[in-house]
Short mmCIF file of C-alpha atoms in Angstrom, two decimals:
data_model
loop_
_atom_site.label_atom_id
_atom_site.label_comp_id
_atom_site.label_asym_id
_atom_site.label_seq_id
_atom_site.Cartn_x
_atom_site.Cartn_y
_atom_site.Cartn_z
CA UNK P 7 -16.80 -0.41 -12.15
CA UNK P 8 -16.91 -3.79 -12.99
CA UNK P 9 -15.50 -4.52 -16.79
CA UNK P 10 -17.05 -7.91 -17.28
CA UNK P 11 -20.41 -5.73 -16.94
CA UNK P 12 -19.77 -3.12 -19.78
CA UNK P 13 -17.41 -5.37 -22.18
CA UNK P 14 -19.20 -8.16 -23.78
CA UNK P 15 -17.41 -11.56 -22.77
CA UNK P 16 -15.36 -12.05 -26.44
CA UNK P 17 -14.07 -8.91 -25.90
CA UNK P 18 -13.10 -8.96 -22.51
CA UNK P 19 -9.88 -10.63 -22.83
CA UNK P 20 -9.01 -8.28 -26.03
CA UNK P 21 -9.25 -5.62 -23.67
CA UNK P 22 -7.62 -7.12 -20.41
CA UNK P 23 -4.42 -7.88 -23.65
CA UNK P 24 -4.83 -4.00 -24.41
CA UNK P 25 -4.09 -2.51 -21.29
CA UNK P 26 -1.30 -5.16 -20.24
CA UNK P 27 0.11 -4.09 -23.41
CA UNK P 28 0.42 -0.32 -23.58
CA UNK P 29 3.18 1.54 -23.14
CA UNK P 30 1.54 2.87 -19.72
CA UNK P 31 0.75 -0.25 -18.23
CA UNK P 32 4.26 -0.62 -16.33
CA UNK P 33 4.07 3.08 -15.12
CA UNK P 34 0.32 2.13 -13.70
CA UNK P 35 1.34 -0.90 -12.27
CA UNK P 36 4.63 0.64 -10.37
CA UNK P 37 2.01 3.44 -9.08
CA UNK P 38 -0.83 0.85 -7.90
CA UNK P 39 2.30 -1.38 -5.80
CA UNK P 40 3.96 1.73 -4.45
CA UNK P 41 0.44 2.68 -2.76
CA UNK P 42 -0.22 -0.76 -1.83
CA UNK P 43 3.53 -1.11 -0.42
CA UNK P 44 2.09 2.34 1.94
CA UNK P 45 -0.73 0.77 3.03
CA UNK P 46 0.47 -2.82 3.80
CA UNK P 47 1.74 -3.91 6.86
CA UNK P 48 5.56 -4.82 7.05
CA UNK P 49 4.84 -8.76 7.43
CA UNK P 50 2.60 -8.83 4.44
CA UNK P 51 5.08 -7.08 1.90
CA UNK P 52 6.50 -10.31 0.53
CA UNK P 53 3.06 -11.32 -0.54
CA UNK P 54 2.99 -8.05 -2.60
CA UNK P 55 6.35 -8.96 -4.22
CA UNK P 56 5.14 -12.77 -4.84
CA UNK P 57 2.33 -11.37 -6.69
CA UNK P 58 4.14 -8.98 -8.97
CA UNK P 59 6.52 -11.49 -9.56
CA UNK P 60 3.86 -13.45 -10.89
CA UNK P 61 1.78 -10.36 -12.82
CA UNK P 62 5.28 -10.70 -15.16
CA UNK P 63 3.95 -13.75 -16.92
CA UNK P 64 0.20 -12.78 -16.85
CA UNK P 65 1.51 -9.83 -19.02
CA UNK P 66 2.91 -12.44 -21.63
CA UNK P 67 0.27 -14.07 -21.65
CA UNK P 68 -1.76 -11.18 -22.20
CA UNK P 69 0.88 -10.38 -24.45
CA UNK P 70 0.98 -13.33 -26.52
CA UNK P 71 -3.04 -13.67 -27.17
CA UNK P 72 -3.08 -9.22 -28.42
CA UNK P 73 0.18 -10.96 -30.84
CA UNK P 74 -2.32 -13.52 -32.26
CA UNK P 75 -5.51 -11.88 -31.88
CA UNK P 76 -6.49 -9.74 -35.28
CA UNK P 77 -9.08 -7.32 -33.49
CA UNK P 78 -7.80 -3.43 -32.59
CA UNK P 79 -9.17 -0.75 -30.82
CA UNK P 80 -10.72 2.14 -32.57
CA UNK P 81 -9.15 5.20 -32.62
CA UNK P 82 -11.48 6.70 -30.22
CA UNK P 83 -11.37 3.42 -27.94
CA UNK P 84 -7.37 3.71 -28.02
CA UNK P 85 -7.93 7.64 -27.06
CA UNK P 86 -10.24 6.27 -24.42
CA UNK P 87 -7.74 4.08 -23.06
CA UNK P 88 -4.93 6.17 -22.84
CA UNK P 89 -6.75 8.52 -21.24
CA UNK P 90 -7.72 6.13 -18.90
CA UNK P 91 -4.06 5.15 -17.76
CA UNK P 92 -2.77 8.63 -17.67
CA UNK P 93 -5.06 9.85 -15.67
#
């Protein structure tokens, strides 16, 4: 599913700061590279690494806007969402 489709645009970036913000998000992310790492070839494995290098300071910046943004989930949104990266 596309999330610019169900989240209005002002709150699209709130919620992009959310997720690269919870306590799951590393455990996701270490998940989604070790099946990519499975499924890459050999030869393309240092692009993998580039880009994770690089998802370290899209998480502070994602990081940085949740700091100065003053909007929260609800509790049933936060429920939602860790639901979503457990499972």
């Amino acid at each position: 599913m596309d999330i610019s489709m169900t989240v209005p645009g002002d709150q699209h970036g709130q919620l992009k700061a959310e997720i690269a913000t919870h306590p799951l998000y590393e455990q996701l992310l270490a998940a989604h590279v070790s099946c990519l790492r499975v499924a890459t070839p050999i030869d393309q494995l240092p692009l993998i690494d580039a880009q994770l290098s690089q998802s370290h300071n899209v998480l502070r910046a994602y990081a940085s806007q949740h700091h100065h943004q003053n909007h929260s989930l609800s509790p049933h949104e936060r429920q939602e969402l860790d639901n979503f990266l457990v499972g």
